[in-house]
Amino acid sequence: MANTEERIRRLQNRLAELRSSASYPNNCEAIARVDVQLAQIYASNGNTLQYQDYIEDAIRTLQDPMCPKGQRTESMIRSLEYYKDKPQLLAASNIPGIYRYLSLIVLLVGYLVVILLNEFMKSVFTENDLIGGIVVVFVLSMIINFAVRGRATRKASQQQYR
């Protein structure tokens, strides 16, 4: 909880800096992004009033006449309008690093095992076996990544609604 409060405080300080800077019109998208990050934190904590305040603040910032209009700005406004009344969709769920990088770890270890097996057992393995082993490791890493990430995401969303 202290980590969340610290992050909120840092983002609010960043927001105040961006709003008070002389280049405010050029920082509209950055200000809106910080507002969205704050809204995500409040949505994940279940504080829907603060969530809606920050989303509306982001929309007002992007619609400010001083801010330059562009395709990206209009796209952000449309997205924020969609998410305004749906805090559960925008709630931030942090996935631990091990789940994010598990696929790369499996690839690295798997390729290392395949290469070592090929080196030490040249009489048993052929070139086709090496290529097949690499393909198997690649497919296995993708399957593990989808399974573990899906489970972690479901677990995080279940904890969020408790």
Short mmCIF file of C-alpha atoms in Angstrom, two decimals:
data_model
loop_
_atom_site.label_atom_id
_atom_site.label_comp_id
_atom_site.label_asym_id
_atom_site.label_seq_id
_atom_site.Cartn_x
_atom_site.Cartn_y
_atom_site.Cartn_z
CA MET A 1 0.00 0.00 0.00
CA ALA A 2 2.87 2.37 0.77
CA ASN A 3 4.27 1.67 -2.69
CA THR A 4 0.94 2.66 -4.26
CA GLU A 5 0.76 5.85 -2.21
CA GLU A 6 4.33 6.71 -3.19
CA ARG A 7 3.53 6.15 -6.86
CA ILE A 8 0.40 8.32 -6.59
CA ARG A 9 2.43 11.08 -4.95
CA ARG A 10 5.13 10.93 -7.65
CA LEU A 11 2.55 11.02 -10.44
CA GLN A 12 0.72 13.95 -8.83
CA ASN A 13 4.02 15.84 -8.53
CA ARG A 14 4.79 15.07 -12.18
CA LEU A 15 1.31 16.27 -13.14
CA ALA A 16 1.80 19.54 -11.25
CA GLU A 17 5.18 20.06 -12.96
CA LEU A 18 3.73 19.47 -16.42
CA ARG A 19 0.77 21.78 -15.81
CA SER A 20 2.90 24.62 -14.44
CA SER A 21 5.58 24.49 -17.13
CA ALA A 22 5.77 27.18 -19.79
CA SER A 23 5.36 24.57 -22.53
CA TYR A 24 1.91 23.50 -21.28
CA PRO A 25 0.29 23.43 -24.76
CA ASN A 26 2.98 21.05 -26.01
CA ASN A 27 2.58 18.75 -23.00
CA CYS A 28 -1.15 18.05 -23.31
CA GLU A 29 -0.72 14.40 -24.30
CA ALA A 30 1.86 13.82 -21.56
CA ILE A 31 -0.48 15.40 -19.00
CA ALA A 32 -3.35 13.21 -20.20
CA ARG A 33 -1.14 10.10 -19.95
CA VAL A 34 -0.24 10.93 -16.34
CA ASP A 35 -3.95 11.48 -15.62
CA VAL A 36 -4.69 8.05 -17.10
CA GLN A 37 -1.95 6.42 -15.00
CA LEU A 38 -3.45 7.96 -11.87
CA ALA A 39 -6.91 6.82 -12.97
CA GLN A 40 -5.58 3.26 -13.43
CA ILE A 41 -4.18 3.22 -9.92
CA TYR A 42 -7.42 4.49 -8.42
CA ALA A 43 -9.43 2.01 -10.50
CA SER A 44 -7.32 -0.89 -9.26
CA ASN A 45 -7.87 0.34 -5.68
CA GLY A 46 -11.63 0.54 -6.26
CA ASN A 47 -11.89 4.33 -5.93
CA THR A 48 -14.22 5.03 -8.87
CA LEU A 49 -14.84 8.70 -8.01
CA GLN A 50 -11.15 9.56 -8.26
CA TYR A 51 -10.92 7.37 -11.37
CA GLN A 52 -13.69 9.31 -13.11
CA ASP A 53 -12.22 12.66 -12.01
CA TYR A 54 -8.84 11.86 -13.54
CA ILE A 55 -10.37 10.48 -16.75
CA GLU A 56 -12.52 13.61 -17.13
CA ASP A 57 -9.47 15.75 -16.38
CA ALA A 58 -7.53 13.97 -19.13
CA ILE A 59 -10.38 14.54 -21.59
CA ARG A 60 -10.62 18.24 -20.64
CA THR A 61 -6.86 18.61 -21.05
CA LEU A 62 -6.93 17.10 -24.53
CA GLN A 63 -9.92 19.24 -25.53
CA ASP A 64 -8.27 22.44 -24.30
CA PRO A 65 -8.19 25.01 -27.16
CA MET A 66 -4.51 25.75 -26.39
CA CYS A 67 -3.54 22.14 -27.06
CA PRO A 68 -2.65 21.12 -30.61
CA LYS A 69 -5.18 18.79 -32.19
CA GLY A 70 -4.11 15.76 -34.14
CA GLN A 71 -5.11 12.24 -35.00
CA ARG A 72 -3.42 10.85 -31.89
CA THR A 73 -5.18 13.37 -29.66
CA GLU A 74 -8.58 12.55 -31.14
CA SER A 75 -7.89 8.84 -30.74
CA MET A 76 -6.99 9.35 -27.08
CA ILE A 77 -10.20 11.33 -26.50
CA ARG A 78 -12.32 8.58 -28.08
CA SER A 79 -10.60 5.92 -25.98
CA LEU A 80 -11.03 7.89 -22.79
CA GLU A 81 -14.71 8.51 -23.54
CA TYR A 82 -15.13 4.75 -23.92
CA TYR A 83 -13.33 3.95 -20.65
CA LYS A 84 -14.90 6.78 -18.64
CA ASP A 85 -17.74 4.68 -17.20
CA LYS A 86 -15.86 1.37 -17.19
CA PRO A 87 -13.16 1.52 -14.50
CA GLN A 88 -12.80 -2.26 -14.37
CA LEU A 89 -11.49 -2.29 -17.97
CA LEU A 90 -8.73 0.22 -17.35
CA ALA A 91 -7.58 -1.06 -13.97
CA ALA A 92 -3.86 -1.64 -13.99
CA SER A 93 -2.72 -5.15 -13.25
CA ASN A 94 1.00 -5.58 -12.85
CA ILE A 95 2.33 -8.93 -13.94
CA PRO A 96 5.50 -9.98 -12.09
CA GLY A 97 8.68 -9.97 -14.13
CA ILE A 98 9.12 -13.74 -14.01
CA TYR A 99 5.88 -14.15 -15.96
CA ARG A 100 6.85 -11.49 -18.48
CA TYR A 101 10.25 -13.00 -19.21
CA LEU A 102 9.44 -16.67 -18.75
CA SER A 103 9.27 -17.26 -22.49
CA LEU A 104 12.77 -15.86 -22.98
CA ILE A 105 14.12 -17.91 -20.09
CA VAL A 106 12.61 -21.10 -21.53
CA LEU A 107 14.04 -20.25 -24.96
CA LEU A 108 17.51 -19.62 -23.58
CA VAL A 109 17.62 -22.76 -21.44
CA GLY A 110 15.98 -24.88 -24.14
CA TYR A 111 18.35 -23.75 -26.88
CA LEU A 112 21.30 -24.29 -24.57
CA VAL A 113 20.14 -27.85 -23.81
CA VAL A 114 19.55 -28.63 -27.49
CA ILE A 115 22.97 -27.30 -28.50
CA LEU A 116 24.75 -29.13 -25.67
CA LEU A 117 22.96 -32.38 -26.52
CA ASN A 118 23.94 -31.92 -30.15
CA GLU A 119 27.59 -31.25 -29.23
CA PHE A 120 28.04 -34.12 -26.81
CA MET A 121 25.97 -36.70 -28.67
CA LYS A 122 26.93 -36.06 -32.30
CA SER A 123 26.65 -39.75 -33.10
CA VAL A 124 22.98 -39.82 -32.02
CA PHE A 125 21.79 -36.41 -33.31
CA THR A 126 21.73 -35.23 -36.92
CA GLU A 127 21.27 -31.75 -38.39
CA ASN A 128 17.54 -32.39 -38.73
CA ASP A 129 17.34 -33.30 -35.04
CA LEU A 130 19.01 -30.00 -34.14
CA ILE A 131 16.53 -28.02 -36.25
CA GLY A 132 13.63 -30.05 -34.86
CA GLY A 133 14.84 -29.45 -31.31
CA ILE A 134 15.02 -25.71 -31.91
CA VAL A 135 11.47 -25.68 -33.32
CA VAL A 136 10.18 -27.77 -30.38
CA VAL A 137 11.81 -25.43 -27.85
CA PHE A 138 10.34 -22.39 -29.62
CA VAL A 139 6.81 -23.83 -29.67
CA LEU A 140 7.14 -25.02 -26.07
CA SER A 141 8.21 -21.55 -24.91
CA MET A 142 5.17 -19.99 -26.62
CA ILE A 143 2.78 -22.51 -25.04
CA ILE A 144 4.28 -22.00 -21.58
CA ASN A 145 4.14 -18.22 -22.01
CA PHE A 146 0.44 -18.20 -22.94
CA ALA A 147 -0.51 -20.62 -20.17
CA VAL A 148 1.41 -18.90 -17.37
CA ARG A 149 0.53 -15.34 -18.45
CA GLY A 150 -3.13 -16.22 -18.79
CA ARG A 151 -3.19 -17.78 -15.35
CA ALA A 152 -1.37 -14.79 -13.81
CA THR A 153 -3.75 -12.34 -15.48
CA ARG A 154 -6.82 -14.26 -14.29
CA LYS A 155 -5.39 -14.44 -10.78
CA ALA A 156 -4.69 -10.68 -10.75
CA SER A 157 -8.17 -9.84 -12.00
CA GLN A 158 -9.79 -12.15 -9.42
CA GLN A 159 -7.85 -10.47 -6.62
CA GLN A 160 -8.88 -7.08 -7.94
CA TYR A 161 -12.61 -7.82 -7.60
CA ARG A 162 -12.42 -9.23 -4.06
#
